[in-house]
């Protein structure tokens, strides 16, 4: 990487949010009449302003010049000195959401016409029975069951009355008493569990210190903690009890062996425990386990009805590290600086007046031996003879994220195999005549599909790679999936197509061109930002989102999105809500009853607390799974709540994939229907 001053060298995780900036400098006009923007800071980079608008044209940005005509809900990258025109179709209250920084964007969202203030919309349930009109959904005389408590009641005069379980938060999950668990899988109803493998479960302690990686003996913020593929396999029954239909695991292929300085202050050693700093896409990282471990994980998952998704990265490989430079002989110390490096370079320690970024001062980034790394035809890195990446604001496809080397996926020129991979052992990387950068990456990533039966990809940093490259990866994955299915016809999922979900940072649930470039779904950031907190207080506050989500699915065949409330590069919901267990229970209802696919981040179901972060606040979202808390109150009852909701969702495709209709306001009740599958959800009072 390019040597930069300590102050600027923020060698952080590739998905970390950038340094905080000031509130948006936007001017607003409605049909040439100035509008005041009163910003509310949602955090140090996200801002919201509420506007009362009449039909017309809302102009944001420069007062002169022409702007593209945009529609509400349409997400737009925010560029300096640009103008944006929104066609306002009807009068009402709108919310302008702006993210500043390197991922700057804006969106205009209509606010639900019937929205009520949070302080009056939620009322406490006091243990009373709830009666709801279910006529038009269930017939008189039909026996219904509350899937939460197990109680039953018969529909009479179009109505049913039941008392929710005391620990349910006033919730009834009404289904036909004859409902079974044999529903066909529907990705719109998927419950995806994201496990950061290294922090989840340690099934084989013998691989904890692969490649000479060591703990730091301090807070272990960025070190490997020991989680592996065997650990995941041992927890599959646990996931099945949660109703999980797909397990998304952090990229298990080989990562950089050493560390880089972590956080703005270089106050911890940051290894690639998260899987986003690839070294060799063709090998499993030794910390993750063996290929037999991977085969067993996928086999065991499939027998339980759980699909396995790999996290994949086309945008960048990992940083250079002292350990890899020494082992693979690329890069070199500056003249006279070798004396400051120990025999094993990775054991270098900063002086008392330095931090862990200071090792860059010892290195010669203009040394010709950098040709032995990825090489100038493969990546932009701004070092000796390598192209310098532009600002990601100027060119989101060819810019560098967090100073990471940027793959030249846009290039159509054939490239030779990188020098270090020609000599590395073991590797499956083989030089191919005529292969472009993206051809090698596609071959390497789809190998795991063809040989092991990986069911899908979660694609990282999607908007920073050309859409055509994603389309080619998807086509290659589909072919690899078909090849695997022919060899494994008896696997329970041999007849299922490949599935790919993308991370387009800040994207909401709306239809996107990305879904015509190989993606079955995109991650829905809007749920975390706009719905999760208020809906955790009571479900009636999710009505606007639920209705909107279901309408998007109904109006757009093939469309899907994946909502979440916690993640490794934004926030832990539990920590954001000040460790409020009642809200964590409410989150289960809000998330698992949401239309479209949903994602549970490991520990959402057990109130996993924030871990140490150092000078990088996002590191704390990746704390170790809190297994020791699971069997004791109050976590045991919280976990049981998540399990009951997860099993209900898994049994009824209508929850995620069906139509949505509100039945009553008091008690709040709605129906989801998909063909013959019908459920009614009620929350009192």
Short mmCIF file of C-alpha atoms in Angstrom, two decimals, residues 188 546-547 549-551 553-554 595 653-662 670-675 677-679 681:
data_model
loop_
_atom_site.label_atom_id
_atom_site.label_comp_id
_atom_site.label_asym_id
_atom_site.label_seq_id
_atom_site.Cartn_x
_atom_site.Cartn_y
_atom_site.Cartn_z
CA UNK A 188 -38.82 -14.09 -0.19
CA UNK A 546 -44.75 -3.70 6.06
CA UNK A 547 -47.35 -2.38 3.62
CA UNK A 549 -42.49 -3.86 1.39
CA UNK A 550 -45.36 -6.19 0.52
CA UNK A 551 -46.54 -3.87 -2.27
CA UNK A 553 -43.00 -7.62 -3.84
CA UNK A 554 -46.53 -7.90 -5.26
CA UNK A 595 -42.06 -9.10 4.23
CA UNK A 653 -44.11 -18.73 3.28
CA UNK A 654 -46.94 -16.19 3.45
CA UNK A 655 -45.10 -14.30 6.23
CA UNK A 656 -42.34 -13.11 3.91
CA UNK A 657 -43.76 -13.70 0.45
CA UNK A 658 -47.48 -13.06 0.87
CA UNK A 659 -49.78 -10.07 0.51
CA UNK A 660 -50.24 -7.81 3.53
CA UNK A 661 -53.51 -6.32 4.76
CA UNK A 662 -54.22 -4.62 8.07
CA UNK A 670 -52.81 -7.99 9.92
CA UNK A 671 -53.11 -10.92 7.56
CA UNK A 672 -50.50 -12.39 5.23
CA UNK A 673 -51.74 -14.62 2.41
CA UNK A 674 -49.92 -16.65 -0.23
CA UNK A 675 -52.21 -19.03 -2.04
CA UNK A 677 -51.19 -20.30 3.21
CA UNK A 678 -52.82 -17.74 5.52
CA UNK A 679 -51.74 -16.33 8.88
CA UNK A 681 -50.67 -11.72 13.46
#
